PDB file of C-alpha atoms in Angstrom:
ATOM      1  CA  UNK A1093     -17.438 -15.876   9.841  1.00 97.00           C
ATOM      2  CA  UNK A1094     -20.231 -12.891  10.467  1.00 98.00           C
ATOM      3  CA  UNK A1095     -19.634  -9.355   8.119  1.00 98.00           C
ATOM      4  CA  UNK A1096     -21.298  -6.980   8.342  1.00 99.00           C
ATOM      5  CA  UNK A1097     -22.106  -3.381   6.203  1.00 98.00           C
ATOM      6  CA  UNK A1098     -23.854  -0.400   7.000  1.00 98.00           C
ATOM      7  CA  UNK A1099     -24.190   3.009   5.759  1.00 98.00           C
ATOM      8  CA  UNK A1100     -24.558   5.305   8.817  1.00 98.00           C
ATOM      9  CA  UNK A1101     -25.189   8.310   7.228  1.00 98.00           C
ATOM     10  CA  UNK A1102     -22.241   9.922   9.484  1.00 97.00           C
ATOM     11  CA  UNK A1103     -20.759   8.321  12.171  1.00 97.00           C
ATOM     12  CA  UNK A1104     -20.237  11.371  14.465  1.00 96.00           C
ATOM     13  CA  UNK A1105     -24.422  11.201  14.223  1.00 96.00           C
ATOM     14  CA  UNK A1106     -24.482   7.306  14.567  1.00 97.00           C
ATOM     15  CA  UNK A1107     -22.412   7.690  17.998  1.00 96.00           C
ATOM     16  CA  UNK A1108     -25.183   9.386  19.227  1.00 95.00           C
ATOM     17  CA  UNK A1109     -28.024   6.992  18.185  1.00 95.00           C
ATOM     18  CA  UNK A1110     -26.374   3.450  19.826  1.00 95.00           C
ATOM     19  CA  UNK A1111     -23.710   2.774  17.244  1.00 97.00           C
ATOM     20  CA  UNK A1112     -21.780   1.150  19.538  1.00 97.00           C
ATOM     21  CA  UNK A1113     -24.292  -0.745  21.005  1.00 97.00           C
ATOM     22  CA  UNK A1114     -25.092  -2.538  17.860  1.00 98.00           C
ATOM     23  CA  UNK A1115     -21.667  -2.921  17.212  1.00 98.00           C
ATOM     24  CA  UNK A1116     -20.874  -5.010  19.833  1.00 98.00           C
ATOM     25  CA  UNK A1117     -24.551  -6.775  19.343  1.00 98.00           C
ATOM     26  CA  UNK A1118     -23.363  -7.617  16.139  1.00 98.00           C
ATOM     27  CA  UNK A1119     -20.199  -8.821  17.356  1.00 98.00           C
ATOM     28  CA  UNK A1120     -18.632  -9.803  13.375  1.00 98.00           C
ATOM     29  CA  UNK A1121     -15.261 -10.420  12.425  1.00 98.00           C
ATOM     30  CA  UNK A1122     -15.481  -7.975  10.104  1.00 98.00           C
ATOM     31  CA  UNK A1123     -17.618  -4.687  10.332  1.00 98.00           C
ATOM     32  CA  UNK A1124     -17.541  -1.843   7.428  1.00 98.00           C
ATOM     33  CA  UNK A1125     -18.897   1.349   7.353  1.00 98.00           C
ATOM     34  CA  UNK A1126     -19.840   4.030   4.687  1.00 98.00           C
ATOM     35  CA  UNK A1127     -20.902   7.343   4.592  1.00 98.00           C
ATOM     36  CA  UNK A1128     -18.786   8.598   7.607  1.00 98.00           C
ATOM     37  CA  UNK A1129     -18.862  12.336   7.094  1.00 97.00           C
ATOM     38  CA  UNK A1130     -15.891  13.004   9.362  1.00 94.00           C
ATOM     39  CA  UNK A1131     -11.460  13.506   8.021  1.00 89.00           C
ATOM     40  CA  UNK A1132      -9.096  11.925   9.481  1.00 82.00           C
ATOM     41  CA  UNK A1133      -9.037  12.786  13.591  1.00 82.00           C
ATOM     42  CA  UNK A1134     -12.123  14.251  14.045  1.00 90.00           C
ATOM     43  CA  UNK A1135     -13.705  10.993  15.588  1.00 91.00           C
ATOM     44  CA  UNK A1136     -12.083   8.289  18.001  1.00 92.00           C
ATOM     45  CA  UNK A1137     -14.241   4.909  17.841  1.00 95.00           C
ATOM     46  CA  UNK A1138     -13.681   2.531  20.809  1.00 95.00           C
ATOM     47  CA  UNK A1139     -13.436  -1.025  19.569  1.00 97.00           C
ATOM     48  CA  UNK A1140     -11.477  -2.964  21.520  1.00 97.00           C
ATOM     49  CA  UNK A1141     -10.221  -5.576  19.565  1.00 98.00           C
ATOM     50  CA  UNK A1142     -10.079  -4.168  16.454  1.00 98.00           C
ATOM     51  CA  UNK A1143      -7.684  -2.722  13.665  1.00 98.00           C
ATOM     52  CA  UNK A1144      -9.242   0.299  12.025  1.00 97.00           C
ATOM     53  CA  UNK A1145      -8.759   1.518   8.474  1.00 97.00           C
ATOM     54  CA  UNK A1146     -10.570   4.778   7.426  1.00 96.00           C
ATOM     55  CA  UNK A1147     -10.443   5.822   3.915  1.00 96.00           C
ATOM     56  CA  UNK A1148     -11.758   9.939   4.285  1.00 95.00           C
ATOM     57  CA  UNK A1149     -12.880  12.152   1.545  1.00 93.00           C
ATOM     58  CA  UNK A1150     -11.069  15.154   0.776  1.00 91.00           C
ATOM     59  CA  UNK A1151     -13.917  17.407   1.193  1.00 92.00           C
ATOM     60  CA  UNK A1152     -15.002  17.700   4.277  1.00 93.00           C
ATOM     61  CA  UNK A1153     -18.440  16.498   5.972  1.00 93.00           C
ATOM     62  CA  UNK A1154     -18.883  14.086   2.683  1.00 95.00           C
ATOM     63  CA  UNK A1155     -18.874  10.386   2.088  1.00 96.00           C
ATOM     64  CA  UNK A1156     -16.107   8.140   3.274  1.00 97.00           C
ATOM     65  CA  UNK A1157     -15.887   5.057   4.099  1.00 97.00           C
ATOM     66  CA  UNK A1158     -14.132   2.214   7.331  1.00 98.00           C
ATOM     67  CA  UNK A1159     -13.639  -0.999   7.781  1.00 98.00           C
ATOM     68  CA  UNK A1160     -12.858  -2.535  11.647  1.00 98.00           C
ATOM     69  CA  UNK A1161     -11.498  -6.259  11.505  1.00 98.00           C
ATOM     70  CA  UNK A1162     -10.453  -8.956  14.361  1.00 98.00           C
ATOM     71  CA  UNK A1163      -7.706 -10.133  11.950  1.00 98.00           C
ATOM     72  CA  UNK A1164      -4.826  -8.096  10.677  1.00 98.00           C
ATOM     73  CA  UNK A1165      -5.264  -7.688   6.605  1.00 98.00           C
ATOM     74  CA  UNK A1166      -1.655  -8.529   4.880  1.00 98.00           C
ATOM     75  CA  UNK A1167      -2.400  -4.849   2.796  1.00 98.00           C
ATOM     76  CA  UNK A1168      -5.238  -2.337   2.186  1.00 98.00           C
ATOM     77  CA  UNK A1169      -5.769  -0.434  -1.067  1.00 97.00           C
ATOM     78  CA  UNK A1170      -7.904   2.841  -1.063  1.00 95.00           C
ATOM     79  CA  UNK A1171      -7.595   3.940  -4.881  1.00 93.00           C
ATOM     80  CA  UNK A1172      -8.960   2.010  -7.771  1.00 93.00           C
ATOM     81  CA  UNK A1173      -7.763   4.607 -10.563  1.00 89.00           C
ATOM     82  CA  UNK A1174      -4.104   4.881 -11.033  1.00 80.00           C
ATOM     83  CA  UNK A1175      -4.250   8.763 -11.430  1.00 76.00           C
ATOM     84  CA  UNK A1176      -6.984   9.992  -8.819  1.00 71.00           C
ATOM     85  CA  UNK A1177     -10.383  10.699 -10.578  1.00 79.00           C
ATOM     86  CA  UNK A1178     -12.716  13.050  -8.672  1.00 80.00           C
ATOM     87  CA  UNK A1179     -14.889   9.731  -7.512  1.00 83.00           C
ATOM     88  CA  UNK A1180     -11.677   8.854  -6.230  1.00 82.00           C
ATOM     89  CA  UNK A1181     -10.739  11.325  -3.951  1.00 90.00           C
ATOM     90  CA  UNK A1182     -14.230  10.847  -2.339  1.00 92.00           C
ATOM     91  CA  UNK A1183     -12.995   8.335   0.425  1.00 94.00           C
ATOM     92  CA  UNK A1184     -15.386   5.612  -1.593  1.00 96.00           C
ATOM     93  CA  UNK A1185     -13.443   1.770  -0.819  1.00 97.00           C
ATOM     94  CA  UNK A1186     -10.814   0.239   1.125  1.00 98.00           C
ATOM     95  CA  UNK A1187      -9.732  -3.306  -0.270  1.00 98.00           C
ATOM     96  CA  UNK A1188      -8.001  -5.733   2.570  1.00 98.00           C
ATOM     97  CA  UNK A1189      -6.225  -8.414   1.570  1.00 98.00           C
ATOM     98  CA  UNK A1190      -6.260 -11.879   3.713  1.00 98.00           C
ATOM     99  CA  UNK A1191      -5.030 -15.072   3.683  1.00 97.00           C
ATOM    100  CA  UNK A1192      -7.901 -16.396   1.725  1.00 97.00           C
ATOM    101  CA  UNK A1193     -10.423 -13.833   0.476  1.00 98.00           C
ATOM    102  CA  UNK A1194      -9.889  -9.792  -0.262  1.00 98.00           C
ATOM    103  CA  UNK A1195     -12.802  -7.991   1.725  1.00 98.00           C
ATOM    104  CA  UNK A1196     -13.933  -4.881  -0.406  1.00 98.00           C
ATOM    105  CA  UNK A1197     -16.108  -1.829   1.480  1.00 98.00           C
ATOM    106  CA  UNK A1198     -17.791   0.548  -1.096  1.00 98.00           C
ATOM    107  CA  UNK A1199     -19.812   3.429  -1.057  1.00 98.00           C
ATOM    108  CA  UNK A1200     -20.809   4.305  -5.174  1.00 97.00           C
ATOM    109  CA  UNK A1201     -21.647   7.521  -6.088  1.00 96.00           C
ATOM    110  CA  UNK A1202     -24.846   8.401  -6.611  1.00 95.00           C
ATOM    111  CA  UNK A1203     -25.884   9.358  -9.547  1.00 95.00           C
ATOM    112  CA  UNK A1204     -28.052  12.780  -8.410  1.00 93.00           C
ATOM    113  CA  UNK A1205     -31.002  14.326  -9.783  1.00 92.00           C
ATOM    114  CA  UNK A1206     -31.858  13.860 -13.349  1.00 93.00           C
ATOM    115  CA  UNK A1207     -28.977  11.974 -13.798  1.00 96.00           C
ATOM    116  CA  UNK A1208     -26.269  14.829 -13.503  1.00 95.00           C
ATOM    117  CA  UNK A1209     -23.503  13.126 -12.156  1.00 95.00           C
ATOM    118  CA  UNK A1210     -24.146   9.771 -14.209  1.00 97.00           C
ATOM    119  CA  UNK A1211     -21.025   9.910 -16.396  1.00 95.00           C
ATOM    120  CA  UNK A1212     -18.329   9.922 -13.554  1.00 93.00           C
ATOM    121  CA  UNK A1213     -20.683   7.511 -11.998  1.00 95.00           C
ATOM    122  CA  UNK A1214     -20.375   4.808 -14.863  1.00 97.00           C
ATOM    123  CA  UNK A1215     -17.042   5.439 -14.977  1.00 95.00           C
ATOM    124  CA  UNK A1216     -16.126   4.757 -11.396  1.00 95.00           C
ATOM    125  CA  UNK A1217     -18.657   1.448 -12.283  1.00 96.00           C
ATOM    126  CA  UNK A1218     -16.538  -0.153 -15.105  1.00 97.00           C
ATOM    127  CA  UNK A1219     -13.388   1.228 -13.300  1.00 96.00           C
ATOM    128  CA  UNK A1220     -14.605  -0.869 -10.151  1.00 97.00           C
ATOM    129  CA  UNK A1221     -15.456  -3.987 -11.841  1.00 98.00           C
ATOM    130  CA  UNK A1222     -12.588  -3.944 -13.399  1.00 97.00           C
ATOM    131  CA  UNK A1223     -10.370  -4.078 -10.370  1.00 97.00           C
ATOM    132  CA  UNK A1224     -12.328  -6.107  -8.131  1.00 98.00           C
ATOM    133  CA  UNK A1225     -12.008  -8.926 -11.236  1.00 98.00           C
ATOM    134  CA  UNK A1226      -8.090  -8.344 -11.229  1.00 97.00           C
ATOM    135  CA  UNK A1227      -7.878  -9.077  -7.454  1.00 98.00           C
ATOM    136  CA  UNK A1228      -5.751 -12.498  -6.855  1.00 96.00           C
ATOM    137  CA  UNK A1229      -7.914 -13.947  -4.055  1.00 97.00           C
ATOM    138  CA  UNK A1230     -12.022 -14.490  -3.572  1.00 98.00           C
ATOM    139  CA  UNK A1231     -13.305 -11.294  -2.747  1.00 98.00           C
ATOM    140  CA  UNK A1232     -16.443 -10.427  -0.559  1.00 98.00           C
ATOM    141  CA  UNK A1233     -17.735  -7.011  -1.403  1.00 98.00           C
ATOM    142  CA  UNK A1234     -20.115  -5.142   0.457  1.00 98.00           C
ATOM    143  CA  UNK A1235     -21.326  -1.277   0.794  1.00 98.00           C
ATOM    144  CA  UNK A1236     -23.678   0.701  -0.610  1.00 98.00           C
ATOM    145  CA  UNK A1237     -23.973   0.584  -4.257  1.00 98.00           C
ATOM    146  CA  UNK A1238     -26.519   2.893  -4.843  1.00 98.00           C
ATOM    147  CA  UNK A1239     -29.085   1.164  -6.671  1.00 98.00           C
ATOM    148  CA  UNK A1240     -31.555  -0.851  -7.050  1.00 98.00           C
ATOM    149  CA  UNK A1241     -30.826  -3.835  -9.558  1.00 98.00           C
ATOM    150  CA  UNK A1242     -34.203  -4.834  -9.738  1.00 98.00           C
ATOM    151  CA  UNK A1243     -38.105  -3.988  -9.656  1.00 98.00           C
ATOM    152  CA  UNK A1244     -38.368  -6.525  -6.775  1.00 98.00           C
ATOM    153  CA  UNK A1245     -35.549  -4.372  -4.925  1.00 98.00           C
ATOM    154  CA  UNK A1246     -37.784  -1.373  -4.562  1.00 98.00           C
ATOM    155  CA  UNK A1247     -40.890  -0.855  -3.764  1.00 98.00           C
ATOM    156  CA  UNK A1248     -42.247   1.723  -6.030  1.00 97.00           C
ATOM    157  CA  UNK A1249     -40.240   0.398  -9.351  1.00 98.00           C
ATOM    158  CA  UNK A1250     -42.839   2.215 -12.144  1.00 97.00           C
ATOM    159  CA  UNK A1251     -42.397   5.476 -10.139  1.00 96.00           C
ATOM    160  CA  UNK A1252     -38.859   5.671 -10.313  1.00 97.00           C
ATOM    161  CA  UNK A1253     -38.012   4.216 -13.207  1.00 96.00           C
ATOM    162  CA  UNK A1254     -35.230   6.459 -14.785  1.00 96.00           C
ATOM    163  CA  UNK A1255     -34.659   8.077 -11.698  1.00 97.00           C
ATOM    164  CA  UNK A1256     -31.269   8.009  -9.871  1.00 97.00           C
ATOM    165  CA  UNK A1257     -30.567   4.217  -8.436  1.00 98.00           C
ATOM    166  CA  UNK A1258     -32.842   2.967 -10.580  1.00 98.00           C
ATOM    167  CA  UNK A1259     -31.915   4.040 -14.149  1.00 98.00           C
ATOM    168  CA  UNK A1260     -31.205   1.860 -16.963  1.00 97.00           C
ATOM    169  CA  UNK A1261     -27.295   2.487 -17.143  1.00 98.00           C
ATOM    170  CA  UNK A1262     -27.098   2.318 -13.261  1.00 98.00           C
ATOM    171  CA  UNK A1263     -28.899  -1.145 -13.194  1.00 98.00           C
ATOM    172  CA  UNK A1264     -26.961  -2.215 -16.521  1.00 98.00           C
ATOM    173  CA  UNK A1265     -23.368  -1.475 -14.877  1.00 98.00           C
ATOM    174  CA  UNK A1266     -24.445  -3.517 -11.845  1.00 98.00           C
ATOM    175  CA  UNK A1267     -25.446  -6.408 -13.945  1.00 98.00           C
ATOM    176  CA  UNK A1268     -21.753  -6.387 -15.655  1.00 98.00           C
ATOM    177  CA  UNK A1269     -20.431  -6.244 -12.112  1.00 98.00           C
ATOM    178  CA  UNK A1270     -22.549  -9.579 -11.750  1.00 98.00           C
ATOM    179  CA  UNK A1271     -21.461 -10.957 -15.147  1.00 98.00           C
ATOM    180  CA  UNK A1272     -17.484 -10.522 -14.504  1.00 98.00           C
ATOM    181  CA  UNK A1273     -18.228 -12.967 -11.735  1.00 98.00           C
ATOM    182  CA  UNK A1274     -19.995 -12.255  -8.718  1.00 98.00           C
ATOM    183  CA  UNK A1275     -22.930 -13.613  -6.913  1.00 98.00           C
ATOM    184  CA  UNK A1276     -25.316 -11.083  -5.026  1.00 98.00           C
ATOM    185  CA  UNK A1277     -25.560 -13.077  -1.804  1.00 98.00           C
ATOM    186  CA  UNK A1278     -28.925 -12.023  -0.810  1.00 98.00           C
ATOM    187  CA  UNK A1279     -30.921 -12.953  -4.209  1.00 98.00           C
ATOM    188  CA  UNK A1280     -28.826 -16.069  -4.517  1.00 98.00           C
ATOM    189  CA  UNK A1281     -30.673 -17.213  -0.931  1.00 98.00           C
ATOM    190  CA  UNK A1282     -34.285 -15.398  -1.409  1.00 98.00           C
ATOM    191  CA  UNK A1283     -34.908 -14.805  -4.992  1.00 98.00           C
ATOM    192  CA  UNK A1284     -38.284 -14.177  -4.634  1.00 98.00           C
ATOM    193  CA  UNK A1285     -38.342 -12.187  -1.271  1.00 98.00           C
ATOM    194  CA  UNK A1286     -40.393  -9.091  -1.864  1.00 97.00           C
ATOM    195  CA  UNK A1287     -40.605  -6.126   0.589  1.00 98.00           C
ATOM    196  CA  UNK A1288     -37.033  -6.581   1.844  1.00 98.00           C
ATOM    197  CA  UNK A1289     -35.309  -3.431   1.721  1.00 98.00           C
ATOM    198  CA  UNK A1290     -32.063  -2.156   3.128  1.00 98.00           C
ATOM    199  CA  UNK A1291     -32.742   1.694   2.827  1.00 98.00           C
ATOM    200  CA  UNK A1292     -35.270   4.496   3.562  1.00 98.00           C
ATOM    201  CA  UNK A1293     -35.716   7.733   2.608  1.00 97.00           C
ATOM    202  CA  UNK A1294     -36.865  10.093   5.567  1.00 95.00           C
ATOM    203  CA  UNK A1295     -39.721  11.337   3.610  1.00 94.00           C
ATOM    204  CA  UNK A1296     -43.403  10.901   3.832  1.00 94.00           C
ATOM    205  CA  UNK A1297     -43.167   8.282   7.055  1.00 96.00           C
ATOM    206  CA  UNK A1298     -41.044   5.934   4.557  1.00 98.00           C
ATOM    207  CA  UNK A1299     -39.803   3.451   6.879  1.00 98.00           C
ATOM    208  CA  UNK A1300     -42.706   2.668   9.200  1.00 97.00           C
ATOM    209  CA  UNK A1301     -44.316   2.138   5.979  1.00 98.00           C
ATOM    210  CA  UNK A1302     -41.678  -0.425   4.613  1.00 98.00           C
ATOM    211  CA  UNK A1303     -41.584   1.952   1.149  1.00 98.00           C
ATOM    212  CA  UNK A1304     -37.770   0.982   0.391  1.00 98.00           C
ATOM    213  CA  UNK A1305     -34.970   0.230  -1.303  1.00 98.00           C
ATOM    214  CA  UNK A1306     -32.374  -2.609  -1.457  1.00 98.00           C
ATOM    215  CA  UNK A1307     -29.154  -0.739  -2.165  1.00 98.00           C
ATOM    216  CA  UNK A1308     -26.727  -1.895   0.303  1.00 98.00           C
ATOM    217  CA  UNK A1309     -25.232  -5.619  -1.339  1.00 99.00           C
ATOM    218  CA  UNK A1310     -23.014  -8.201   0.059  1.00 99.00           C
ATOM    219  CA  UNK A1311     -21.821  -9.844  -3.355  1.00 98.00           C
ATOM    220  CA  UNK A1312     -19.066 -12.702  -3.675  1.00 98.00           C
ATOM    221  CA  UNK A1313     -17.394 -14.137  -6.016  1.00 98.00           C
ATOM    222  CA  UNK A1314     -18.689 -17.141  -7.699  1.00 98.00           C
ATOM    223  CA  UNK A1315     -16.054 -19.596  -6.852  1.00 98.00           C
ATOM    224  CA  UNK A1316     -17.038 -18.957  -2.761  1.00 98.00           C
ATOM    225  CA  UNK A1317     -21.191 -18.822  -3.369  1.00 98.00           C
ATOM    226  CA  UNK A1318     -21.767 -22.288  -1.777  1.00 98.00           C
ATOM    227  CA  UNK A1319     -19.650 -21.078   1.599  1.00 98.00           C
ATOM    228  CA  UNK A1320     -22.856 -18.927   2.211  1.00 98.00           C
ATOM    229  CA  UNK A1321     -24.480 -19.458   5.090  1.00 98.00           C
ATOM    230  CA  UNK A1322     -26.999 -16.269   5.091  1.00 98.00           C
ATOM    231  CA  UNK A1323     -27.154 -13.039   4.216  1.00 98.00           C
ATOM    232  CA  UNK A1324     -29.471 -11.350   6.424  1.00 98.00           C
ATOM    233  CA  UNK A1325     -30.901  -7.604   6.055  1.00 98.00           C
ATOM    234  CA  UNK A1326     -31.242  -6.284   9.694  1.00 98.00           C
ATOM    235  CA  UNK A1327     -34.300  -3.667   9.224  1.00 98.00           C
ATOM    236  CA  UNK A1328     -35.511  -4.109  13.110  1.00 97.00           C
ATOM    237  CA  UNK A1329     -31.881  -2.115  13.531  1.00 98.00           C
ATOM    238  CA  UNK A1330     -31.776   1.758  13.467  1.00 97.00           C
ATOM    239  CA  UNK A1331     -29.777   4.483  13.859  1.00 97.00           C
ATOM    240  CA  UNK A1332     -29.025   5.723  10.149  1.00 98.00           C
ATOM    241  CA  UNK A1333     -31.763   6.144   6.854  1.00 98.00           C
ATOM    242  CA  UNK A1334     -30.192   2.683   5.850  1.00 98.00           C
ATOM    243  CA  UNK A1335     -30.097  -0.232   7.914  1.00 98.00           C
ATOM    244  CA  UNK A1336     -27.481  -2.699   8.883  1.00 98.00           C
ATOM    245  CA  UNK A1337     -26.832  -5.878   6.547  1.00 98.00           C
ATOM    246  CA  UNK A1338     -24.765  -9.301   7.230  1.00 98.00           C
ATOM    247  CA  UNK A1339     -23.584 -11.843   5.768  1.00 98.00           C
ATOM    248  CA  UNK A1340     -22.357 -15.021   7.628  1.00 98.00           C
ATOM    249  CA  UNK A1341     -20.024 -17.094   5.528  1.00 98.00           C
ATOM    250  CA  UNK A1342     -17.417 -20.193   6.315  1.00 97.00           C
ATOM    251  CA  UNK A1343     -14.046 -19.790   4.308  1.00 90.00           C
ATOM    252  CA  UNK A1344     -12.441 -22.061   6.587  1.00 73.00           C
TER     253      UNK A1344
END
C-alpha cells in the first residue's frame, strides 16, 4: 500500500504548478493534503477514482486540510475536542476509519514568532495524542507537524534553537506523541540520515541549498512498525515550500 502527504501551501496555487501531474505519478492508495487555503466549493479536483474528504477552516484563505482514497473509509472524524477550540475550527485533521488501520491527516499549528501562539499549540498537542491513542484500530498518521524533533532534522539546529518548530516544549510534546505509542517511520528506517529534509523556507535560495527542515512525519503505531516497507521523502518533487513524502506499507 503507497500513502502519501504533502503540504501544498494552497491547492488553488498547487493546480497551477503540476499538482495533478504528480498526483497521478504518485499513483497511492491514499493521498492527503494540508494547507489548502480554499472553503468548501471554491476548488473542484479531478481524481478519478477517488472519494474526497476536505476538512476547511472557518476563516478563509487559511490552513485546511484533504484526504483522497481508492477505498471507501467506514467513517471520518474532523474534530478532536468535544467543544470546538479555536485550533479546532482551523480545518487541521480528518481521521478515516478502515477495515484494519485509521489513516490520520494533520496539519499542527505553528507555534509563530517568539512563541506567541505556543499555549493553544500544546494544547491541541496533548489533545491530539490523546485521541489518536483512544482510536480502536492501528493508525497511520501523517501531515505536517510543525517541527523539528531533532538536531539531525534541521539543518541549522544551534540557530534556531528556541525558535518556533524547534523549541523545547514543541519537540517535548512530539516526543510524548512518540511515547503513547508511535513509531516515526522515517527515523525507524534511516536513523542516521543527515541532510534529509521535507521543507524549505523561500528565503535566502533555501532549497537549492538543501538548508531544511524535516517537519512533515509519517508515524505508525508500534504494533504495525515491521509492515514498513519505506518511507521515502520525495525532495526531487516541487510545486509547494514543502515537498511530497510517502510511505509504502503492507497491512494485508
Amino acid at each position: 500500500m503507497k500513502l502519501v502527504s504533502w503540504n501544498v501551501n494552497g491547492i488553488r496555487a498547487a493546480l497551477k504548478k503540476d499538482f495533478l501531474d504528480s498526483f497521478k505519478k504518485f499513483d497511492a492508495d491514499i493521498f492527503a493534503i494540508q494547507e489548502t487555503k480554499c472553503q468548501d466549493g471554491q476548488v473542484e479536483i479531478y481524481t478519478p477514482g477517488y472519494f474526497q474528504y476536505f476538512n476547511s477552516a472557518e476563516r478563509k484563505g487559511y490552513s485546511g486540510c484533504a484526504v483522497f482514497t481508492k477505498v471507501k473509509p467506514k467513517s471520518v472524524i474532523n474534530s478532536i475536542f468535544d467543544k470546538p477550540e479555536e485550533t479546532d475550527r482551523e480545518g487541521r485533521i480528518l481521521a478515516l476509519e478502515f477495515d484494519k488501520f485509521w489513516f490520520v491527516c494533520v496539519y499542527t499549528p505553528n507555534a509563530q514568532n517568539e512563541l506567541k501562539r505556543i499555549k493553544p499549540r500544546l494544547k491541541w498537542g496533548s489533545q491530539f495524542t490523546k485521541f489518536v491513542s483512544s482510536l480502536d484500530k492501528p493508525v497511520i498518521m501523517c501531515g505536517d507537524f510543525n517541527v523539528a524533533h531533532n538536531e539531525i532534522d534541521l539543518k541549522n539546529p544551534t540557530q534556531n534553537r528556541g525558535n518556533a518548530g524547534f523549541s523545547d516544549e514543541e519537540r517535548e510534546d512530539f516526543t510524548k506523541l512518540l511515547e503513547a505509542g508511535f513509531t516515526d517511520s522515517f527515523r525507524y528506517l534511516y536513523p542516521d540520515k543527515h541532510d534529509a529534509y521535507s521543507w524549505w523556507s523561500y528565503r535566502a535560495n533555501s532549497r537549492p541549498r538543501n538548508v531544511g527542515w524535516r517537519i512533515d512525519y509519517f508515524l505508525v503505531s508500534n504494533s504495525i512498525k515491521d509492515k514498513i516497507g519505506d518511507s521515502i521523502i520525495n525532495s526531487d518533487v516541487y510545486g509547494s515550500d514543502h515537498c511530497p513524502i510517502s510511505l509504502l506499507i503492507d497491512l494485508v
